[in-house]
Amino acid sequence: MAPDEEDQKPIHTNPYGESEFFDKLRVFHIQRGTNLDINARVNGKHIDLYKLFEIVLAKGGYDTVSSEKLAWRKVGQDFNLGQTNTAAYAFALKTVYYKNLAAFEITVIHNKEPPPKEILESISAKGGDLLSRTVDNFRPPLSREDKANGNDSDGSGDEAANTPKQERMDVDDPGSGGGRTTRGNVGCTGKRIDILNCAGTGLRQAPPQRVLFQPDVSSSRQTRPTSTSQFHSPQPTAGSVNGAYGYSPSSNPNSNSFSLANYEPRPQMPLTLRPVYTPGNNQAGFKRSLEIREKDNPLKSDRINEPKYKGMMFPGTGFDGPNIYVRTLLALRSPIAEEQSYALHHLVKISHERGDKYKFEAFPGLAEGLIERALEVSTLFYNVKWEISYDNSEVTRQLHVLDGMNGTADILERIKALPKLDASDSLETEEFSRKISKVCEASLVIRNMVLLEENARYLAEQPPIRDFLAIALNLPAFPGLTELKHYALDISEQMTKYWSLDASDPLYISLLQYLESSDRGAIITTLRAICRISMNLEESNLLKGIPLSTIQRLFHWIMLEDEELVHVCLDLLYQFTAVPENVAFMLSQHYAKNISLNPLFSQLTRLLLYNAKETHGLGTMITPAVVPVAATKIPNVPGDLLSQIIQYREPERSSHWLRACFEVDKDSDITQIQLWHSYQSLFTKYSDSDQNILLAAADFIKNVSVTFPVATAQVQTIEGHQKFIIKGIRPRHLPIDAKGRLYSRCLWKLPNESESCPYFGLTMQNMWEHVMTSHVGVSRKSDGTFDIQAANTVAALQQQLFECHWADCHHYAKVGGTNKPSDLGKHLKTHLFDLSKLANLRAKANRPHGSSSSVSTPEHMPYSTGSLGRAPVYERQTTYITDTEENEITRRREASGVSLTAVLVLRNFARNIPKAAIGLEDDKGNVIGLPAKGKDGWMEILFNPLMQKLWYAMSYNRTLTVQVGELIFAIESVINE
């Protein structure tokens, strides 16, 4: 029997431990001259290279996994990459292994020399066979021109690299002049592809021959003649032409199958290529070429050379035209308004639906065309038409020409110098509305595309985009421009992380102006854009030049109950206070009473517990637990409860009595004779009629099992004597009513009595009235209330003293009693616990700070002499947890959100106030005499009122214990010097 396929796979193991593995991997990449991405991510999740290496080795290695269909998707399941778009995630995971571990596997596991990095790490991860890949047999990937013409294949690591694919986006292609569509013909694999592209990628096998019914081979329609220069038509036989059942599509010269089966590509001619420098691929080279051209040709000619179309294939001559991507690109660069509208309409849809695939890098000229269309907005309000030039001399001479090489540094001055047009804010012409719609569409396409990091990085290297953003943000206050300005702010938010903007940059100045707006959405987007400046650059950005009015607005916004706005304001304030000069500016303004820092510091301290969730824990034990003692005596039934029970007929009457006086306990038992005698003694006097007759002994025992399903009648033999018991129930300490409410027993016991009072009360009020009436002897009035005043008068005249005999109470033992029954009544309420529905709420409201959190309930009342037991009482401990997030590397919860940013802002103040206070001057240039250290210094004035709150936050907010502790240490180290 043949072995299984899984058994034939070579099994490899990792010879290194985790730490040694990463050390060897780093050394290997340094020696090879390649980059190691130790924190690789797929779909936002960290990929552990050690785990990935072991999983792939267990499956046979890179080549084995790549040769098996859907194998990389199975590998991706071990990393929980998601259930949607699994093909893209699988190829991304394959790329991580390909770039970081493939060459290492060939060297360490297979003991072979890996291919050069030029044909391994430097190219795409499509395909496999790395062990046999050499410079001679390797076929390079498709060029950018082939990708632009639609020949690129979205490889996912699971499909063959050379299989032609159908365009996945459902976008209408523009029709040609003859009414044909550009979706392509039915190709060799049955998918809709272009015939030339199909032939270029190679046919795997001919389609199966099918016998089709064709009643008439001669058609009345005029068929397009096939060029004899491209196809060689064999002569059909007579039977194949005239016989209906002998027809074959491959034998018909007018069919696509005949064309594909007999197609022979033209021989490839060797091409001589030379690089062409453009502003998109090499700005410096393009600039040098312009300088050389000016030097060689000092007299510029205004004549434009006519383009040469020799050898170009026009639409309608055997080529169906470009795909939708190239079609929209060409239409966008066209000067025809209808073509531009067509391109922008489709680009909006493409950028929204295929934003993860549509990249500027694959379509040269797309970014420049979109920027040119967006710049046309100025023609609606100014007498200007912006032009982008890559000639520095031309930029300096003309006002409307923008610097495409370095960006226009004086763009704001140019905007102010432009002559304005009269634009009505009430009525819009059709032409005006059409132009502003085109501008918004172009801006929306840019906004959608820069959401992809590759597009944002590419566009950030184009200086004209910064000029466009500055122009768009400084347009007049016109209602129709609100949408465009929001697009400009969204673009700025995605791209400022690739730029370093100083205080004099036009875009930075334009963004600061929007912080004076009243639009909440625009303010939040602007704050995010400023906070992200140079985030992805090695150099750190120093926020400077923020005006005092903006700082005051930041202080006011932090006071609001708007988490999103407060968070982004704190982010900006954190970066602003990281610069000692900015802290010095705020101290000087505080000294001049232009702003007040004390409310800000108080609000920041309050935010340390923002969105804090209260948690309770157990502290020191106050009283130990009391173990419950099983009751040995069946409790008496209170009179009011007995009057309710006797209203039922048997066997319901005995069932209610059993539930009231007994409870389930699987380890306890009671003798049947004891239970039967109690039942008889209680209900015999109420069985004077045939309807209330007692149950027979056997029926009563059976009814016990019906009432308590866990109870069973058993016979035990002890020392030769049989004992009839019921297993599974025991007597209650206190009876309960039909609603499950527990009765409490009166514990009043005189010194000469052996047992306490047999009275049972259901509520605290009933028990108190019973004691005052039966034991203290206070009489009632005609309306039912107690005559306390008369009782006090009688006791005073008779010199009668009252003592408390509740459960051995010794409250009046030293004084011998009280002569006022009213005082004794108040004292009795301290013994009677609240059993009402509001007991828990009252106990919580009356509990002093730091006291026990336990609430007395009927299950463990202290006046039951411990028979019911009592749980241990612990000291109450309350802590708080603020916002946290999981660290993807350490997998631990760490502080985040508003509370973390607030403590970081306070820490910046504590660290930079000593530096800022040196040589601090006011608005008039006088040196401010307040020191940073010691008494009456800046630290004492600003932080001393907050120290108690900071200690509280450090003690109770366990999430920020470390950060607040560092803040307190920084404050006290300065104050105590």
Coordinates of N, CA, C and O in Angstrom, one line a residue, residues 255-324:
S255 N -13.8 31.7 -35.5 CA -14.0 31.5 -34.1 C -12.8 31.9 -33.3 O -11.6 31.8 -33.8
N256 N -13.0 32.3 -32.0 CA -11.9 32.6 -31.1 C -11.0 31.3 -30.8 O -9.8 31.4 -30.6
S257 N -11.7 30.2 -30.8 CA -10.9 28.9 -30.5 C -9.9 28.7 -31.6 O -8.8 28.2 -31.3
F258 N -10.3 28.9 -32.8 CA -9.4 28.7 -34.0 C -8.2 29.7 -33.8 O -7.1 29.3 -34.1
S259 N -8.5 30.9 -33.5 CA -7.4 31.9 -33.3 C -6.5 31.5 -32.3 O -5.2 31.7 -32.4
L260 N -7.0 31.1 -31.1 CA -6.1 30.7 -30.0 C -5.3 29.5 -30.3 O -4.1 29.4 -29.9
A261 N -5.9 28.5 -30.9 CA -5.2 27.3 -31.2 C -4.1 27.4 -32.2 O -3.1 26.7 -32.2
N262 N -4.2 28.4 -33.1 CA -3.2 28.6 -34.2 C -2.4 29.8 -34.0 O -1.8 30.3 -35.0
Y263 N -2.5 30.4 -32.8 CA -1.8 31.7 -32.6 C -0.3 31.4 -32.4 O 0.1 30.5 -31.6
E264 N 0.6 32.1 -33.1 CA 2.0 32.1 -32.9 C 2.5 33.5 -32.6 O 2.3 34.4 -33.4
P265 N 3.1 33.7 -31.4 CA 3.6 35.0 -31.1 C 4.7 35.5 -32.0 O 5.5 34.6 -32.5
R266 N 4.8 36.8 -32.2 CA 5.9 37.3 -33.0 C 7.3 37.1 -32.3 O 7.3 37.1 -31.1
P267 N 8.3 36.9 -33.0 CA 9.6 36.8 -32.4 C 10.0 38.1 -31.7 O 9.8 39.1 -32.2
Q268 N 10.5 37.9 -30.5 CA 10.9 39.1 -29.7 C 12.2 39.7 -30.3 O 13.2 39.0 -30.6
M269 N 12.1 41.0 -30.4 CA 13.3 41.8 -30.9 C 14.0 42.4 -29.7 O 13.4 42.9 -28.7
P270 N 15.3 42.3 -29.8 CA 16.1 42.9 -28.7 C 15.9 44.4 -28.6 O 15.9 45.1 -29.7
L271 N 15.7 44.9 -27.4 CA 15.5 46.3 -27.2 C 16.6 47.0 -26.5 O 17.2 46.4 -25.6
T272 N 16.9 48.2 -26.9 CA 17.9 49.0 -26.2 C 17.2 50.0 -25.3 O 16.5 50.9 -25.9
L273 N 17.4 49.9 -24.0 CA 16.7 50.7 -23.1 C 17.6 51.7 -22.4 O 18.8 51.4 -22.2
R274 N 17.2 52.9 -22.2 CA 17.9 53.9 -21.5 C 17.0 54.6 -20.5 O 15.8 54.7 -20.7
P275 N 17.5 54.9 -19.3 CA 16.6 55.5 -18.3 C 16.2 56.9 -18.7 O 16.9 57.7 -19.3
V276 N 14.9 57.2 -18.3 CA 14.4 58.5 -18.5 C 14.0 59.1 -17.2 O 13.2 58.5 -16.4
Y277 N 14.6 60.2 -16.8 CA 14.4 60.8 -15.5 C 13.2 61.7 -15.6 O 13.0 62.5 -16.5
T278 N 12.3 61.5 -14.6 CA 11.1 62.3 -14.4 C 11.0 62.8 -13.0 O 11.7 62.2 -12.1
P279 N 10.2 63.8 -12.7 CA 10.1 64.2 -11.3 C 9.5 63.1 -10.4 O 9.8 63.2 -9.2
G280 N 8.9 62.1 -11.0 CA 8.3 61.1 -10.1 C 9.3 60.0 -9.7 O 9.2 59.5 -8.6
N281 N 10.3 59.7 -10.6 CA 11.2 58.6 -10.2 C 12.6 59.1 -9.8 O 13.3 58.4 -9.1
N282 N 13.0 60.3 -10.2 CA 14.3 60.8 -9.9 C 14.3 62.3 -10.0 O 14.6 62.9 -11.1
Q283 N 14.0 63.0 -9.0 CA 13.9 64.5 -9.0 C 15.3 65.1 -9.3 O 15.4 66.0 -10.1
A284 N 16.3 64.6 -8.6 CA 17.6 65.2 -8.8 C 18.2 65.0 -10.2 O 18.7 65.9 -10.8
G285 N 18.0 63.7 -10.8 CA 18.4 63.5 -12.1 C 17.6 64.3 -13.1 O 18.2 64.8 -14.1
F286 N 16.3 64.5 -12.9 CA 15.6 65.4 -13.8 C 16.0 66.8 -13.7 O 16.1 67.5 -14.8
K287 N 16.4 67.3 -12.5 CA 16.9 68.6 -12.4 C 18.2 68.8 -13.1 O 18.4 69.8 -13.8
R288 N 19.1 67.8 -13.0 CA 20.4 67.9 -13.7 C 20.2 67.9 -15.3 O 20.9 68.6 -16.0
S289 N 19.2 67.1 -15.7 CA 19.0 67.0 -17.2 C 18.5 68.4 -17.7 O 18.8 68.8 -18.8
L290 N 17.6 69.1 -16.9 CA 17.2 70.4 -17.3 C 18.3 71.4 -17.4 O 18.4 72.2 -18.3
E291 N 19.2 71.3 -16.4 CA 20.3 72.2 -16.4 C 21.2 72.0 -17.6 O 21.7 72.9 -18.3
I292 N 21.5 70.7 -17.9 CA 22.3 70.4 -19.1 C 21.6 70.8 -20.4 O 22.2 71.4 -21.3
R293 N 20.3 70.7 -20.5 CA 19.6 71.1 -21.7 C 19.6 72.6 -21.9 O 19.8 73.1 -23.0
E294 N 19.5 73.3 -20.8 CA 19.5 74.8 -20.9 C 20.9 75.2 -21.3 O 21.1 76.2 -22.0
K295 N 21.9 74.5 -20.8 CA 23.3 74.9 -21.1 C 23.6 74.6 -22.6 O 24.3 75.4 -23.2
D296 N 23.1 73.5 -23.1 CA 23.4 73.1 -24.5 C 22.5 74.0 -25.4 O 22.9 74.2 -26.6
N297 N 21.3 74.3 -25.0 CA 20.4 75.0 -25.9 C 20.0 76.3 -25.2 O 19.0 76.4 -24.5
P298 N 20.8 77.3 -25.2 CA 20.5 78.6 -24.6 C 19.2 79.3 -25.1 O 18.5 80.0 -24.4
L299 N 18.9 79.1 -26.4 CA 17.7 79.6 -27.0 C 16.7 78.6 -27.0 O 16.8 77.6 -27.7
K300 N 15.7 78.8 -26.2 CA 14.6 77.8 -26.1 C 13.6 78.0 -27.3 O 13.3 79.1 -27.7
S301 N 13.2 76.9 -27.8 CA 12.2 76.9 -28.9 C 10.8 76.7 -28.4 O 10.6 75.9 -27.5
D302 N 9.9 77.5 -28.9 CA 8.5 77.4 -28.5 C 7.8 76.3 -29.2 O 6.7 76.0 -28.9
R303 N 8.5 75.7 -30.2 CA 7.8 74.7 -31.0 C 7.8 73.4 -30.3 O 8.8 73.0 -29.8
I304 N 6.6 72.8 -30.2 CA 6.5 71.5 -29.5 C 6.6 70.4 -30.6 O 5.9 70.4 -31.6
N305 N 7.5 69.5 -30.3 CA 7.7 68.4 -31.2 C 6.5 67.5 -31.3 O 5.9 67.2 -30.2
E306 N 6.1 67.2 -32.5 CA 4.9 66.3 -32.6 C 5.3 64.9 -32.2 O 6.4 64.4 -32.5
P307 N 4.4 64.3 -31.5 CA 4.7 62.9 -31.0 C 4.7 61.9 -32.2 O 4.0 62.1 -33.2
K308 N 5.6 60.9 -32.1 CA 5.7 59.9 -33.1 C 5.0 58.7 -32.7 O 5.2 58.2 -31.6
Y309 N 4.1 58.2 -33.6 CA 3.3 57.0 -33.3 C 3.7 55.8 -34.1 O 2.9 54.9 -34.3
K310 N 5.0 55.8 -34.5 CA 5.4 54.7 -35.3 C 5.5 53.4 -34.5 O 6.0 53.4 -33.4
G311 N 4.8 52.4 -35.0 CA 4.8 51.1 -34.3 C 3.8 51.0 -33.2 O 3.7 49.9 -32.6
M312 N 2.9 52.0 -32.9 CA 1.9 51.9 -31.9 C 0.7 51.3 -32.4 O 0.3 51.5 -33.5
M313 N 0.0 50.5 -31.6 CA -1.2 49.8 -31.9 C -2.4 50.6 -31.5 O -2.5 50.8 -30.3
F314 N -3.2 51.1 -32.4 CA -4.3 51.9 -32.1 C -5.5 51.0 -31.8 O -5.6 49.9 -32.2
P315 N -6.5 51.6 -31.0 CA -7.8 50.8 -30.7 C -8.5 50.5 -32.0 O -8.5 51.4 -32.9
G316 N -9.0 49.3 -32.2 CA -9.7 48.9 -33.4 C -8.8 48.2 -34.4 O -9.3 47.7 -35.4
T317 N -7.5 48.0 -34.1 CA -6.6 47.3 -35.0 C -6.1 46.0 -34.3 O -5.0 45.7 -34.4
G318 N -7.0 45.3 -33.6 CA -6.6 44.1 -33.0 C -6.4 44.2 -31.5 O -6.1 43.2 -30.8
F319 N -6.5 45.4 -30.9 CA -6.3 45.6 -29.5 C -7.5 46.3 -28.9 O -8.0 47.3 -29.4
D320 N -8.1 45.7 -27.9 CA -9.4 46.2 -27.4 C -9.3 47.5 -26.5 O -10.3 48.0 -26.0
G321 N -8.1 47.9 -26.3 CA -7.9 49.1 -25.5 C -7.5 48.8 -24.1 O -7.5 47.6 -23.7
P322 N -7.1 49.8 -23.3 CA -6.6 49.5 -22.0 C -7.7 49.1 -21.0 O -8.9 49.3 -21.3
N323 N -7.3 48.6 -19.8 CA -8.3 48.3 -18.8 C -8.8 49.5 -18.1 O -8.4 50.7 -18.5
I324 N -9.7 49.4 -17.2 CA -10.3 50.5 -16.6 C -9.3 51.4 -15.8 O -9.5 52.6 -15.8

